[in-house]
Amino acid sequence: MECSPHDKVNIARLATLHFHRKITADNSQYSGIHPLAALESHQENLASLVATALHSLPDAPLSGTNYEPSRTIFIPTRSSIAGMKWVSKRKPDFVSVTRGPGIRSSLSIGLDTAKGLAVAWQIPLVGVNHMQAHALTPRLVSALAELPGSRNSKEPLFPFLSLLVSGGHTLVLRSKSVTEHTILANTIDIAVGDLLDKIARAVCPPSVFARKPSEIMYGRLLEEFAFPQQQHEYNYEKREKEASRRYSRFGWSLPIPFAGDGSANRRAMDFSFTGLGSAVERIAADIEQRSSGIMSAMNAGDGGMEERVELAREAMRVTFEHLASRVVLALNSIRAERLPKRNERFVSNAIEIKTEEEKNRTYRLVVSGGVASNRYLRTM
């Protein structure tokens, strides 16, 4: 669960994941995440989930030189023979919890639970930014795979860029250290995950949703509908910049974000998705009208399925090229930042260039968030 507190892991040398379990609220009847359903799920499940997680804490000795009463807690457990039994566990060094951004009501359940644990155990409470956690997760995964005695080489090394793409956020982030992050690009309207969900609801036929009634990640269904064979159908031609608006064989085209707003906006470090979403919905409605009733006979009786597939593919292409274009702009900006200005010796506005190696350092790119699972985006 997004807001559940968890045991601290030491990622300075070697990280150990003691417990990991997810409980997802049933939002199937709402065609997306409903705040009230999510809140009720948090209220119903978080306490028992935490109680289960406590049993995964490292054992604490009750005698000997390693016995530390102040760092020991006792967890109740049930035995079929002896009834209630208490086991000793090592007290966590601190409790960390998601503080935002996110659905406020759900966040409050996690925060209140974490505060209660921190007060009961008399240990610090650490609030974690949701987006910062996304950016740093790859380093945690790297630390989890690090073997004892190996060199400390968690990836990606600082500094690096992150493209954070989810149902609620679309950001390009520059990370210089664990605590130093700068937002380079943000959405001015809706998030990319929200856009993909809207496109899926408009383009995919009802049979797609009927096959997986409990699936609320409609962006995943959209990808499966558009590319059932996955990479064998991508046929994506790599290019250095966003393609111009192009017409499909059915006569429609999708707008390129900012393309009609002048060259300045086209190179602005912003994302915009509402115009594209509205265009897709209009075309999808037209397909639906043409493929129903009398017009269905003119559409080869397939309900416009072939055209729907092409619309889904083109919508994702335009969307993901828009994401990629801002990553390229960010990389170009960083590169320009490192170049010495005229009459300046290796000094720019934001960074002092000290070595040739620093000037030529390659930036790693982290793609994180729910949309990052889209294989077409990864290919692009």
Short mmCIF file of C-alpha atoms in Angstrom, two decimals:
data_model
loop_
_atom_site.label_atom_id
_atom_site.label_comp_id
_atom_site.label_asym_id
_atom_site.label_seq_id
_atom_site.Cartn_x
_atom_site.Cartn_y
_atom_site.Cartn_z
CA MET A 1 0.00 0.00 0.00
CA GLU A 2 1.33 3.39 -0.94
CA CYS A 3 1.24 4.93 2.52
CA SER A 4 2.28 2.03 4.72
CA PRO A 5 5.32 2.69 6.93
CA HIS A 6 8.20 0.32 6.47
CA ASP A 7 11.32 -0.83 8.27
CA LYS A 8 14.46 1.15 7.60
CA VAL A 9 16.97 -0.52 5.31
CA ASN A 10 20.67 0.26 5.28
CA ILE A 11 21.62 1.18 1.73
CA ALA A 12 25.07 2.55 2.60
CA ARG A 13 26.58 -0.86 1.91
CA LEU A 14 24.02 -3.62 1.64
CA ALA A 15 20.21 -3.33 1.66
CA THR A 16 17.85 -6.05 2.85
CA LEU A 17 14.15 -6.10 2.06
CA HIS A 18 12.43 -7.71 5.05
CA PHE A 19 8.81 -7.49 3.93
CA HIS A 20 6.91 -6.56 0.77
CA ARG A 21 3.21 -7.03 0.21
CA LYS A 22 0.64 -5.04 -1.74
CA ILE A 23 -3.11 -4.78 -1.25
CA THR A 24 -5.01 -2.98 -4.00
CA ALA A 25 -8.45 -1.46 -3.54
CA ASP A 26 -11.23 -2.69 -5.80
CA ASN A 27 -12.03 0.27 -8.04
CA SER A 28 -13.36 -1.73 -10.98
CA GLN A 29 -16.87 -0.26 -10.81
CA TYR A 30 -15.55 3.31 -11.01
CA SER A 31 -13.49 3.03 -14.25
CA GLY A 32 -10.47 4.32 -12.34
CA ILE A 33 -9.28 5.06 -8.83
CA HIS A 34 -12.05 6.43 -6.61
CA PRO A 35 -10.79 8.39 -3.55
CA LEU A 36 -13.47 6.98 -1.24
CA ALA A 37 -12.80 3.37 -2.26
CA ALA A 38 -9.07 3.92 -1.80
CA LEU A 39 -9.65 5.49 1.63
CA GLU A 40 -11.85 2.61 2.81
CA SER A 41 -9.27 0.09 1.62
CA HIS A 42 -6.53 1.89 3.57
CA GLN A 43 -8.69 1.98 6.69
CA GLU A 44 -9.59 -1.68 6.39
CA ASN A 45 -6.17 -3.14 5.56
CA LEU A 46 -3.32 -0.94 6.76
CA ALA A 47 -3.33 -1.89 10.46
CA SER A 48 -3.36 -5.63 9.80
CA LEU A 49 -0.72 -5.22 7.10
CA VAL A 50 1.59 -3.40 9.51
CA ALA A 51 0.95 -6.05 12.18
CA THR A 52 2.00 -8.74 9.72
CA ALA A 53 5.07 -6.77 8.63
CA LEU A 54 6.33 -6.44 12.23
CA HIS A 55 6.96 -10.18 12.33
CA SER A 56 9.54 -9.72 9.58
CA LEU A 57 11.71 -7.42 11.71
CA PRO A 58 15.10 -8.90 12.66
CA ASP A 59 15.07 -10.96 15.87
CA ALA A 60 16.47 -9.31 19.00
CA PRO A 61 18.42 -11.27 21.64
CA LEU A 62 17.06 -11.25 25.19
CA SER A 63 20.38 -11.89 26.93
CA GLY A 64 24.11 -11.57 26.42
CA THR A 65 26.26 -8.65 25.35
CA ASN A 66 24.04 -7.88 22.34
CA TYR A 67 20.90 -7.43 24.44
CA GLU A 68 19.69 -3.81 24.27
CA PRO A 69 16.36 -3.23 26.06
CA SER A 70 15.91 0.20 24.50
CA ARG A 71 16.17 -1.30 21.00
CA THR A 72 13.88 -4.28 21.60
CA ILE A 73 10.15 -4.52 21.04
CA PHE A 74 7.83 -7.46 21.70
CA ILE A 75 5.35 -8.68 19.08
CA PRO A 76 2.39 -10.90 20.03
CA THR A 77 1.92 -14.12 18.16
CA ARG A 78 -0.48 -17.02 18.62
CA SER A 79 0.47 -20.64 19.25
CA SER A 80 -2.13 -23.39 19.01
CA ILE A 81 -0.70 -25.00 22.15
CA ALA A 82 0.40 -22.18 24.43
CA GLY A 83 -2.06 -19.53 23.33
CA MET A 84 -0.60 -15.99 23.21
CA LYS A 85 3.17 -15.82 22.79
CA TRP A 86 5.52 -12.85 22.60
CA VAL A 87 8.60 -12.69 20.39
CA SER A 88 11.40 -10.14 20.65
CA LYS A 89 12.23 -8.04 17.60
CA ARG A 90 14.73 -5.28 16.96
CA LYS A 91 13.15 -1.84 17.11
CA PRO A 92 13.46 0.10 13.81
CA ASP A 93 15.78 3.12 13.85
CA PHE A 94 13.03 5.29 12.38
CA VAL A 95 9.68 5.10 10.60
CA SER A 96 9.37 6.50 7.09
CA VAL A 97 6.09 7.25 5.35
CA THR A 98 4.84 8.85 2.14
CA ARG A 99 3.85 12.46 2.89
CA GLY A 100 2.76 13.41 -0.63
CA PRO A 101 1.92 14.21 -3.29
CA GLY A 102 -1.08 11.89 -3.61
CA ILE A 103 -4.70 11.47 -2.58
CA ARG A 104 -4.90 13.40 0.67
CA SER A 105 -7.36 11.11 2.42
CA SER A 106 -5.27 8.01 1.76
CA LEU A 107 -2.06 9.78 2.71
CA SER A 108 -3.58 10.81 6.03
CA ILE A 109 -4.21 7.16 6.99
CA GLY A 110 -0.57 6.28 6.37
CA LEU A 111 0.71 9.39 8.13
CA ASP A 112 -1.44 8.82 11.23
CA THR A 113 -0.36 5.18 11.44
CA ALA A 114 3.30 6.10 11.07
CA LYS A 115 3.01 8.84 13.70
CA GLY A 116 1.47 6.36 16.11
CA LEU A 117 4.33 3.91 15.66
CA ALA A 118 6.96 6.65 16.01
CA VAL A 119 5.39 7.92 19.25
CA ALA A 120 4.92 4.43 20.70
CA TRP A 121 8.50 3.42 19.95
CA GLN A 122 9.98 6.90 20.61
CA ILE A 123 11.86 6.96 17.33
CA PRO A 124 12.07 9.62 14.55
CA LEU A 125 9.47 9.97 11.82
CA VAL A 126 10.73 10.66 8.30
CA GLY A 127 8.30 11.98 5.68
CA VAL A 128 9.20 10.91 2.15
CA ASN A 129 8.25 12.81 -0.99
CA HIS A 130 6.47 10.49 -3.41
CA MET A 131 8.36 11.78 -6.46
CA GLN A 132 11.73 11.74 -4.71
CA ALA A 133 11.12 8.10 -3.82
CA HIS A 134 10.41 7.27 -7.47
CA ALA A 135 13.67 8.94 -8.51
CA LEU A 136 15.75 7.08 -5.91
CA THR A 137 14.11 3.65 -6.22
CA PRO A 138 16.64 2.43 -8.84
CA ARG A 139 19.48 3.07 -6.37
CA LEU A 140 17.61 1.05 -3.74
CA VAL A 141 17.13 -1.80 -6.22
CA SER A 142 20.84 -1.63 -7.03
CA ALA A 143 21.68 -1.76 -3.32
CA LEU A 144 19.42 -4.78 -2.82
CA ALA A 145 21.41 -6.63 -5.48
CA GLU A 146 24.78 -5.61 -4.04
CA LEU A 147 26.71 -8.48 -2.52
CA PRO A 148 28.58 -8.24 0.81
CA GLY A 149 32.16 -7.16 0.29
CA SER A 150 31.57 -5.69 -3.17
CA ARG A 151 32.43 -2.12 -4.07
CA ASN A 152 29.82 0.53 -3.33
CA SER A 153 28.64 1.11 -6.90
CA LYS A 154 24.92 1.73 -6.66
CA GLU A 155 23.39 2.79 -9.94
CA PRO A 156 22.64 5.25 -11.27
CA LEU A 157 25.52 7.40 -10.06
CA PHE A 158 24.80 11.04 -9.32
CA PRO A 159 24.01 13.23 -11.15
CA PHE A 160 21.25 11.67 -13.27
CA LEU A 161 17.93 12.55 -14.90
CA SER A 162 14.55 11.00 -14.12
CA LEU A 163 11.42 10.93 -16.24
CA LEU A 164 8.65 10.35 -13.69
CA VAL A 165 5.46 9.29 -15.46
CA SER A 166 2.33 8.15 -13.63
CA GLY A 167 -1.39 8.73 -13.38
CA GLY A 168 -0.90 11.85 -11.31
CA HIS A 169 2.49 13.25 -12.31
CA THR A 170 4.70 13.94 -15.31
CA LEU A 171 8.13 15.36 -14.45
CA VAL A 172 11.68 15.57 -15.69
CA LEU A 173 13.86 15.66 -12.60
CA ARG A 174 17.57 16.29 -12.20
CA SER A 175 19.11 14.58 -9.16
CA LYS A 176 22.53 15.66 -7.87
CA SER A 177 22.40 13.81 -4.54
CA VAL A 178 19.97 11.95 -2.30
CA THR A 179 18.49 15.25 -1.08
CA GLU A 180 19.15 17.61 -4.00
CA HIS A 181 16.61 17.43 -6.85
CA THR A 182 15.50 20.02 -9.41
CA ILE A 183 12.32 19.89 -11.51
CA LEU A 184 13.25 20.68 -15.11
CA ALA A 185 9.88 20.03 -16.75
CA ASN A 186 6.33 19.58 -15.49
CA THR A 187 2.86 19.20 -16.97
CA ILE A 188 0.71 22.29 -17.31
CA ASP A 189 -2.55 20.33 -17.36
CA ILE A 190 -3.09 16.57 -16.86
CA ALA A 191 -0.58 13.78 -16.26
CA VAL A 192 0.44 11.34 -18.98
CA GLY A 193 -1.05 8.37 -17.11
CA ASP A 194 -4.39 10.17 -16.91
CA LEU A 195 -4.20 10.83 -20.65
CA LEU A 196 -3.54 7.15 -21.46
CA ASP A 197 -6.50 6.11 -19.30
CA LYS A 198 -8.76 8.57 -21.14
CA ILE A 199 -7.51 7.34 -24.52
CA ALA A 200 -8.13 3.74 -23.51
CA ARG A 201 -11.71 4.45 -22.45
CA ALA A 202 -12.38 6.30 -25.71
CA VAL A 203 -10.62 3.96 -28.16
CA CYS A 204 -10.74 0.40 -26.81
CA PRO A 205 -13.93 -1.58 -27.51
CA PRO A 206 -15.96 -2.94 -24.57
CA SER A 207 -14.59 -6.46 -25.15
CA VAL A 208 -11.14 -5.30 -24.03
CA PHE A 209 -12.43 -4.28 -20.61
CA ALA A 210 -14.70 -7.32 -20.32
CA ARG A 211 -11.70 -9.67 -20.59
CA LYS A 212 -10.12 -8.11 -17.49
CA PRO A 213 -12.96 -6.62 -15.40
CA SER A 214 -10.76 -6.04 -12.34
CA GLU A 215 -8.07 -4.12 -14.27
CA ILE A 216 -8.18 -0.38 -13.59
CA MET A 217 -4.81 0.45 -15.17
CA TYR A 218 -6.40 1.24 -18.50
CA GLY A 219 -3.11 2.40 -20.00
CA ARG A 220 -1.94 -1.22 -19.78
CA LEU A 221 -5.08 -2.40 -21.59
CA LEU A 222 -4.49 0.26 -24.25
CA GLU A 223 -1.00 -1.07 -24.93
CA GLU A 224 -2.25 -4.67 -25.13
CA PHE A 225 -5.00 -3.61 -27.53
CA ALA A 226 -2.66 -1.62 -29.77
CA PHE A 227 0.23 -4.09 -29.73
CA PRO A 228 -0.93 -7.63 -28.94
CA GLN A 229 2.35 -8.94 -30.36
CA GLN A 230 4.34 -6.29 -28.43
CA GLN A 231 7.73 -5.37 -29.95
CA HIS A 232 7.07 -7.33 -33.14
CA GLU A 233 4.55 -4.62 -34.11
CA TYR A 234 6.27 -1.44 -32.93
CA ASN A 235 8.14 -0.57 -36.16
CA TYR A 236 9.21 2.70 -34.58
CA GLU A 237 11.61 4.87 -36.57
CA LYS A 238 13.96 6.73 -34.25
CA ARG A 239 14.33 10.44 -34.90
CA GLU A 240 16.07 13.39 -33.28
CA LYS A 241 12.93 15.47 -32.76
CA GLU A 242 9.16 15.20 -32.70
CA ALA A 243 7.68 14.29 -36.08
CA SER A 244 5.41 16.70 -37.86
CA ARG A 245 1.69 16.12 -37.77
CA ARG A 246 0.94 13.21 -40.06
CA TYR A 247 -2.28 11.89 -41.54
CA SER A 248 -3.43 8.31 -41.19
CA ARG A 249 -4.77 6.26 -44.07
CA PHE A 250 -8.23 6.92 -42.60
CA GLY A 251 -7.88 10.67 -43.12
CA TRP A 252 -7.46 11.93 -39.54
CA SER A 253 -4.37 13.27 -37.76
CA LEU A 254 -3.40 14.02 -34.17
CA PRO A 255 -2.01 17.37 -33.01
CA ILE A 256 1.57 17.64 -31.76
CA PRO A 257 1.56 19.42 -28.35
CA PHE A 258 2.73 23.05 -28.64
CA ALA A 259 3.25 22.69 -32.42
CA GLY A 260 0.75 25.44 -33.17
CA ASP A 261 1.92 27.81 -30.41
CA GLY A 262 5.09 29.09 -32.04
CA SER A 263 8.68 27.90 -31.81
CA ALA A 264 9.19 29.30 -28.30
CA ASN A 265 6.47 27.18 -26.73
CA ARG A 266 7.48 24.16 -28.73
CA ARG A 267 10.84 24.22 -26.96
CA ALA A 268 9.41 25.14 -23.54
CA MET A 269 10.19 22.76 -20.68
CA ASP A 270 6.53 21.87 -20.20
CA PHE A 271 4.23 18.98 -21.00
CA SER A 272 0.67 19.39 -22.26
CA PHE A 273 -1.77 16.55 -22.96
CA THR A 274 -5.35 17.89 -22.89
CA GLY A 275 -5.43 18.93 -26.54
CA LEU A 276 -4.21 15.53 -27.68
CA GLY A 277 -6.74 13.76 -25.45
CA SER A 278 -9.63 15.83 -26.80
CA ALA A 279 -8.59 15.11 -30.39
CA VAL A 280 -8.46 11.36 -29.73
CA GLU A 281 -11.90 11.41 -28.10
CA ARG A 282 -13.40 13.26 -31.10
CA ILE A 283 -11.92 10.81 -33.59
CA ALA A 284 -12.97 7.81 -31.47
CA ALA A 285 -16.53 9.15 -31.29
CA ASP A 286 -16.56 9.52 -35.06
CA ILE A 287 -15.33 5.93 -35.48
CA GLU A 288 -18.07 4.75 -33.15
CA GLN A 289 -20.73 6.63 -35.10
CA ARG A 290 -19.52 5.34 -38.46
CA SER A 291 -19.23 1.76 -37.25
CA SER A 292 -22.71 1.55 -35.70
CA GLY A 293 -26.10 1.00 -37.27
CA ILE A 294 -26.26 1.32 -41.04
CA MET A 295 -22.66 2.55 -41.26
CA SER A 296 -21.31 -0.71 -39.86
CA ALA A 297 -21.77 -2.38 -43.24
CA MET A 298 -19.49 0.22 -44.81
CA ASN A 299 -16.80 -0.57 -42.24
CA ALA A 300 -16.45 -4.25 -43.20
CA GLY A 301 -18.47 -5.25 -40.15
CA ASP A 302 -15.49 -5.07 -37.78
CA GLY A 303 -16.80 -2.20 -35.67
CA GLY A 304 -13.96 -0.02 -36.92
CA MET A 305 -11.48 -2.26 -35.08
CA GLU A 306 -8.63 -1.72 -37.51
CA GLU A 307 -9.04 2.03 -37.30
CA ARG A 308 -9.26 1.89 -33.51
CA VAL A 309 -5.95 0.01 -33.36
CA GLU A 310 -4.27 2.57 -35.57
CA LEU A 311 -5.67 5.41 -33.46
CA ALA A 312 -4.37 3.77 -30.27
CA ARG A 313 -0.90 3.35 -31.77
CA GLU A 314 -0.73 6.88 -33.15
CA ALA A 315 -1.95 8.37 -29.87
CA MET A 316 0.77 6.58 -27.93
CA ARG A 317 3.41 7.56 -30.49
CA VAL A 318 2.56 11.26 -30.25
CA THR A 319 2.33 11.07 -26.46
CA PHE A 320 5.66 9.35 -25.97
CA GLU A 321 7.49 11.51 -28.50
CA HIS A 322 6.29 14.51 -26.51
CA LEU A 323 7.80 12.95 -23.37
CA ALA A 324 11.05 12.15 -25.17
CA SER A 325 11.34 15.63 -26.64
CA ARG A 326 11.49 17.21 -23.16
CA VAL A 327 14.12 14.72 -22.04
CA VAL A 328 16.22 15.69 -25.08
CA LEU A 329 15.71 19.38 -24.31
CA ALA A 330 16.84 18.77 -20.72
CA LEU A 331 19.97 16.93 -21.85
CA ASN A 332 20.78 19.68 -24.36
CA SER A 333 20.31 22.28 -21.63
CA ILE A 334 22.70 20.45 -19.32
CA ARG A 335 25.23 20.12 -22.13
CA ALA A 336 25.03 23.84 -22.91
CA GLU A 337 25.36 24.60 -19.21
CA ARG A 338 28.71 22.85 -19.15
CA LEU A 339 30.17 24.68 -22.12
CA PRO A 340 32.33 27.72 -21.24
CA LYS A 341 30.91 31.05 -22.27
CA ARG A 342 32.93 33.58 -24.21
CA ASN A 343 35.63 35.26 -22.06
CA GLU A 344 34.97 32.73 -19.28
CA ARG A 345 37.30 29.91 -18.40
CA PHE A 346 35.16 26.81 -17.83
CA VAL A 347 32.52 28.63 -15.83
CA SER A 348 28.78 28.78 -16.55
CA ASN A 349 25.78 30.17 -14.69
CA ALA A 350 25.03 27.00 -12.75
CA ILE A 351 28.17 24.87 -12.61
CA GLU A 352 31.93 25.30 -12.47
CA ILE A 353 33.72 22.95 -14.84
CA LYS A 354 36.80 21.52 -13.16
CA THR A 355 37.87 18.60 -15.31
CA GLU A 356 37.50 17.33 -18.85
CA GLU A 357 35.88 14.22 -17.42
CA GLU A 358 33.16 16.30 -15.77
CA LYS A 359 32.45 18.13 -19.03
CA ASN A 360 32.00 14.87 -20.91
CA ARG A 361 30.16 12.91 -18.22
CA THR A 362 27.25 10.87 -19.49
CA TYR A 363 23.92 11.37 -17.74
CA ARG A 364 21.91 8.28 -16.92
CA LEU A 365 18.16 8.43 -17.47
CA VAL A 366 15.74 6.82 -15.02
CA VAL A 367 12.19 6.22 -16.28
CA SER A 368 9.96 5.61 -13.28
CA GLY A 369 6.28 5.47 -12.36
CA GLY A 370 3.38 3.34 -13.54
CA VAL A 371 3.65 4.43 -17.20
CA ALA A 372 7.30 3.31 -17.23
CA SER A 373 6.07 -0.28 -17.59
CA ASN A 374 4.85 0.54 -21.12
CA ARG A 375 7.15 -1.38 -23.48
CA TYR A 376 6.43 0.93 -26.41
CA LEU A 377 7.67 3.88 -24.35
CA ARG A 378 10.80 1.94 -23.43
CA THR A 379 11.42 1.11 -27.08
CA MET A 380 11.03 4.73 -28.07
#
